[in-house]
mmCIF file of C-alpha atoms in Angstrom:
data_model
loop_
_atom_site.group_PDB
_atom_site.id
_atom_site.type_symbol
_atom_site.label_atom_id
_atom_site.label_comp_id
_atom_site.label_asym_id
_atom_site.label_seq_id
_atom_site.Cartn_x
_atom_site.Cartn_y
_atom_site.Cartn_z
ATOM 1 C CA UNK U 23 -12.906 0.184 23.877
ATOM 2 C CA UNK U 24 -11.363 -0.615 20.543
ATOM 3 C CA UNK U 25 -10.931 3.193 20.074
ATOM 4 C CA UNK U 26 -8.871 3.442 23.018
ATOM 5 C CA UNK U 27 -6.799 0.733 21.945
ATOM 6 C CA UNK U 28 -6.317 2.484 18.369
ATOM 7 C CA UNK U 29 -5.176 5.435 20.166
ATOM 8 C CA UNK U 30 -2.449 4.039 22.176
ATOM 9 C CA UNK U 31 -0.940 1.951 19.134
ATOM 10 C CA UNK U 32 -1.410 5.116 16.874
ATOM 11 C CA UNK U 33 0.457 7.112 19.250
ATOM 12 C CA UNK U 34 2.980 4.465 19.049
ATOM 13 C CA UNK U 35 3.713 5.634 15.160
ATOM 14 C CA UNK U 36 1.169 2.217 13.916
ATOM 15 C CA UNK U 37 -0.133 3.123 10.801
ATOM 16 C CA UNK U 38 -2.680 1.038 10.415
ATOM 17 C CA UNK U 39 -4.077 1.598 13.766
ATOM 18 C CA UNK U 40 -3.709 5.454 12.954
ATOM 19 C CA UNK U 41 -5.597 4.846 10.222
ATOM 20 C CA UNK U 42 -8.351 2.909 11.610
ATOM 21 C CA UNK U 43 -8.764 5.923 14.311
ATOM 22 C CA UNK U 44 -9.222 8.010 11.440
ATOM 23 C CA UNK U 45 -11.957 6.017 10.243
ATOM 24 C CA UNK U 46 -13.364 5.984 13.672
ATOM 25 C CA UNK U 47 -13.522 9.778 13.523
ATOM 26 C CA UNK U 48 -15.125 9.643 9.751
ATOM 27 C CA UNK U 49 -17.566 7.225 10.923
ATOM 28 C CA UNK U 50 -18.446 8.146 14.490
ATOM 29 C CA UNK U 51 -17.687 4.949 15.722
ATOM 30 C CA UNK U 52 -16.836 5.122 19.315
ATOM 31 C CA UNK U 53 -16.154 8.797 18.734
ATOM 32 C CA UNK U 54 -18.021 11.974 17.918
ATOM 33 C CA UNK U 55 -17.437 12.910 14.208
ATOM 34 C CA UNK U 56 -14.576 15.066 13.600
ATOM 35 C CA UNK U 57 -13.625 15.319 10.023
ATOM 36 C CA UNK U 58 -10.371 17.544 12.067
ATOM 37 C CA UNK U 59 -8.795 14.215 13.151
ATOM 38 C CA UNK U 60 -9.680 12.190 10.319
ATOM 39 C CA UNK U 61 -7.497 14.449 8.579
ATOM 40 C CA UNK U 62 -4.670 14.429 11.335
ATOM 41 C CA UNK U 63 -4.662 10.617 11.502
ATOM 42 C CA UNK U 64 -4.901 10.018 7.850
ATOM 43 C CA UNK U 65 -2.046 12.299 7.453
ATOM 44 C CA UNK U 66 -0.295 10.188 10.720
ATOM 45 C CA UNK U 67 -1.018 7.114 8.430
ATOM 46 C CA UNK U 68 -0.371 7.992 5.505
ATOM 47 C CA UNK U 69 3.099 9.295 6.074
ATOM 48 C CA UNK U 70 3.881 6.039 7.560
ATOM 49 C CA UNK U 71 3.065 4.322 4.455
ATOM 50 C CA UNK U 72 -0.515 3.023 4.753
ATOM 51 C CA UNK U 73 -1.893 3.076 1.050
ATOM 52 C CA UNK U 74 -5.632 3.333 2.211
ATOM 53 C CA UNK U 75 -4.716 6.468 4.678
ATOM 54 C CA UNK U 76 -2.918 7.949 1.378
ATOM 55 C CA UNK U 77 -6.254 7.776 -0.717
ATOM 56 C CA UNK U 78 -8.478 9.336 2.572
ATOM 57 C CA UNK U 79 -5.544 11.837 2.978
ATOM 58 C CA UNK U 80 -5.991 12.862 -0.908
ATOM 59 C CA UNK U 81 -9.842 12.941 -0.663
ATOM 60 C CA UNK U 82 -9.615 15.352 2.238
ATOM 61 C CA UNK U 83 -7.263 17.770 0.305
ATOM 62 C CA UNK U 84 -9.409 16.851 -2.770
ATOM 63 C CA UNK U 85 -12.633 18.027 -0.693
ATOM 64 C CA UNK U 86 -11.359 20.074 2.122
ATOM 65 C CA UNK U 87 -12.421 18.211 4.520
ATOM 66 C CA UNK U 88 -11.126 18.792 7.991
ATOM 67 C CA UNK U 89 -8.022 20.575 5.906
ATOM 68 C CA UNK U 90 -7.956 23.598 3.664
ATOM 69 C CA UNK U 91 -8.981 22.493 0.381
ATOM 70 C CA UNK U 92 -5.698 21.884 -2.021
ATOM 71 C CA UNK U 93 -6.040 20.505 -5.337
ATOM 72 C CA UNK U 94 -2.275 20.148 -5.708
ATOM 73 C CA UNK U 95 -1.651 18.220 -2.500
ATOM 74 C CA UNK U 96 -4.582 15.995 -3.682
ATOM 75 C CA UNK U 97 -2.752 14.912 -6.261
ATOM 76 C CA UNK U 98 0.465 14.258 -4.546
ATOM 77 C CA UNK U 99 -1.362 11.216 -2.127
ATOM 78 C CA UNK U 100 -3.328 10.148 -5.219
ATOM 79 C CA UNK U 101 0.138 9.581 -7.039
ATOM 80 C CA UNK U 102 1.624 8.111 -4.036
ATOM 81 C CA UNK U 103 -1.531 5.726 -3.685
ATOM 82 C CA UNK U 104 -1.790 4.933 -7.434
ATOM 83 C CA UNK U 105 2.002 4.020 -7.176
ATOM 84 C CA UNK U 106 1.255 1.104 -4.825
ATOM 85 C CA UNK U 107 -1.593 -0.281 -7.100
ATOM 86 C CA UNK U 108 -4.624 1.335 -5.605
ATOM 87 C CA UNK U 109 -7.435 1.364 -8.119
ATOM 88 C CA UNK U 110 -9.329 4.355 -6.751
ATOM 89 C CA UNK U 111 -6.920 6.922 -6.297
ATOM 90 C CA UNK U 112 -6.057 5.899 -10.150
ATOM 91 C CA UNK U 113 -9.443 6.670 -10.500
ATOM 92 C CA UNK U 114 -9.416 10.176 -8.966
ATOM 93 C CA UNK U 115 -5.981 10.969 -10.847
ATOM 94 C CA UNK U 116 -7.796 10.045 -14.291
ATOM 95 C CA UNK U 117 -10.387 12.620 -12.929
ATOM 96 C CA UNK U 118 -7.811 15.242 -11.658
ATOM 97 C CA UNK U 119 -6.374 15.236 -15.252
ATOM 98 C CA UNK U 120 -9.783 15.235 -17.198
ATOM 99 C CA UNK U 121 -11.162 18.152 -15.540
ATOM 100 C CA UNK U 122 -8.213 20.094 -14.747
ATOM 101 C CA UNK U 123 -8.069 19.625 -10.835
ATOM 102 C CA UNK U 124 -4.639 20.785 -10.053
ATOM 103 C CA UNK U 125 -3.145 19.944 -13.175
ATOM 104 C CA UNK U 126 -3.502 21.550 -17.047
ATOM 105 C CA UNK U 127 -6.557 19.510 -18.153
ATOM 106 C CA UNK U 128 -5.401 16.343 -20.374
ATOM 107 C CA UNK U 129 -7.507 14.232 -21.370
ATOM 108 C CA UNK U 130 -4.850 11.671 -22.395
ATOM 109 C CA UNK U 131 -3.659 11.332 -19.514
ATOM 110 C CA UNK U 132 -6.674 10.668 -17.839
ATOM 111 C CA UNK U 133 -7.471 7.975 -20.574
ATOM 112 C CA UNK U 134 -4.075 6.231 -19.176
ATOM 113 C CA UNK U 135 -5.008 6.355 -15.558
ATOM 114 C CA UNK U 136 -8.396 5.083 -16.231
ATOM 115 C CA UNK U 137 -7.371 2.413 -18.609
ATOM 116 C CA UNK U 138 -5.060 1.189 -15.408
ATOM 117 C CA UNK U 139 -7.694 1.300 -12.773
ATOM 118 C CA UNK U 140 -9.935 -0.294 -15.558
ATOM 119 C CA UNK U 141 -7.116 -2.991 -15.794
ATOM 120 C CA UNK U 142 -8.305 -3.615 -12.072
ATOM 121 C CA UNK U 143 -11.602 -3.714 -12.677
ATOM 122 C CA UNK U 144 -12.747 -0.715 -11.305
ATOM 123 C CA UNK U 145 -16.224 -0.151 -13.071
ATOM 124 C CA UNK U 146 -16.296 3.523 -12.878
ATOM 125 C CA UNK U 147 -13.092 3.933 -14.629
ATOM 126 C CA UNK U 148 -14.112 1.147 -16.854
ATOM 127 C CA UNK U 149 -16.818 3.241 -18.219
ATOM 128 C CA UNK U 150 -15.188 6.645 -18.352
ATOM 129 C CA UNK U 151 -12.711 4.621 -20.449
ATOM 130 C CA UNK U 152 -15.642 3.661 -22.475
ATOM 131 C CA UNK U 153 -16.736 7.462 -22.730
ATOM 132 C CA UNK U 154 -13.218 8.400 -24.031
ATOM 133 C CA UNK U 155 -13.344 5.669 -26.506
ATOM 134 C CA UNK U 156 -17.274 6.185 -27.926
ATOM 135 C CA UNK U 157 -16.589 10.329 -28.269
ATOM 136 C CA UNK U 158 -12.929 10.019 -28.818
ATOM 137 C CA UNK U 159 -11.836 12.208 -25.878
ATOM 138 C CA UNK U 160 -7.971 11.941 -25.251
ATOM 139 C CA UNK U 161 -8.155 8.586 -27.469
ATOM 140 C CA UNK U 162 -8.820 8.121 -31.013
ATOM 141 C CA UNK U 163 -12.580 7.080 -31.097
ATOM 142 C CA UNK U 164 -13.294 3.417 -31.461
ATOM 143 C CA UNK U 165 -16.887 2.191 -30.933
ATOM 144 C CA UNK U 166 -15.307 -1.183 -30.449
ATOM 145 C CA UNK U 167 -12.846 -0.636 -27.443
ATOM 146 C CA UNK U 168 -15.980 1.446 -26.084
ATOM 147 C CA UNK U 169 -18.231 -1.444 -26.615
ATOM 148 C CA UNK U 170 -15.500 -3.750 -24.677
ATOM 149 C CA UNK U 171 -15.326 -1.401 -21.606
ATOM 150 C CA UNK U 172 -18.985 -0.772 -21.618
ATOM 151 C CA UNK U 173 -19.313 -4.296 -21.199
ATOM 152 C CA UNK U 174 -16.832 -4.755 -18.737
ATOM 153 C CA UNK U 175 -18.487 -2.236 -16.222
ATOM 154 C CA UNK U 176 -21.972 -3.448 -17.252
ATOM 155 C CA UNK U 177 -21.360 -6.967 -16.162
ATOM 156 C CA UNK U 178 -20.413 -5.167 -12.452
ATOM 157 C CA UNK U 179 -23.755 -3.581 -13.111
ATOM 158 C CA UNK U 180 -23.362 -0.393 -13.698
ATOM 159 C CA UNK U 181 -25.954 0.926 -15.117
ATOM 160 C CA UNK U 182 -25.041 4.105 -17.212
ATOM 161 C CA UNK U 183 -22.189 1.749 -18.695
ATOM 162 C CA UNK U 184 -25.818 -0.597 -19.991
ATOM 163 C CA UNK U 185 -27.590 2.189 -21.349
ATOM 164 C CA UNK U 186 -24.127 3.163 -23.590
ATOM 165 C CA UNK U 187 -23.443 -0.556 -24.399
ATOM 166 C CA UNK U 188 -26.992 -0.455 -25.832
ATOM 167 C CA UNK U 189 -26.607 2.636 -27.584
ATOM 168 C CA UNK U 190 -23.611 1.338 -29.264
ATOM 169 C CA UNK U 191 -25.478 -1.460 -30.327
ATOM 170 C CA UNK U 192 -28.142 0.601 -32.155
ATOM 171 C CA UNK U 193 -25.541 2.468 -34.084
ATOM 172 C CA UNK U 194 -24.169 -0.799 -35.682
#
């Protein structure tokens, strides 16, 4: 029932409820899969200016999933997400620009994104910031700031962000 009830107010321009049909689609709730319509109703949602749709639109350019794969159009939604303060599509952007996903690889840049997501407390950007600081990639190296961030995922428990911390311990 609460499918049909998504439809009619997504059909009725609601973005939220157009993106909570897309999730319906991605999660088979009520619906048969259809990674098709996640993609139509993200992009439904999105467009009307749901932040969550924006970051599901990006991840199914990012992926190709139930779209042509696109790189570039990835990073548009991601911008337009990170812009309202969403820590994962800062995450993604910090990724984009690291490994060269639709942009010229910059590893600076993707030190900045992450160190904003990591602001948040997003763990995984919290220890990729750590990475950049303890081998000095798009930062200037600094065992203490990596140390910091280590710590600061660690205590979310991640674990890889553990194993560093310790490592950085051994080399004092």
């Amino acid at each position: 029932k609460a499918v049909e009830y998504f439809r009619k107010a997504a059909e009725q321009d609601n973005s939220t409820a157009q993106y909570m049909l897309s999730v319906c689609y991605q999660m088979g709730t009520g619906v048969d899969k259809d990674m098709n319509q996640v993609a139509y109703w993200s992009q439904k949602a999105a467009e009307g200016g749901n932040v969550t749709a924006m970051y599901n639109l990006a991840n199914c350019y990012y992926y190709g999933r139930g779209i042509e794969k696109d790189y570039h159009k990835a990073l548009e939604w991601y911008k337009k997400a990170a812009e309202q303060g969403h820590a994962e599509a800062l995450y993604q952007l910090g990724i984009c620009h690291y490994y060269g996903y639709g942009v010229p690889s910059n590893q600076s840049q993707a030190a900045e994104f992450w160190e904003v997501a990591a602001n948040t407390g997003h763990a995984e950007a919290q220890y990729q910031l750590g990475n950049c600081y303890y081998y000095g990639n798009g930062v200037d190296a600094h065992r203490g700031r990596a140390k910091h961030w280590y710590a600061k995922a660690g205590e979310q428990g991640h674990a890889e962000a553990l194993y560093k911390l310790s490592m950085c311990c051994l080399d004092e």
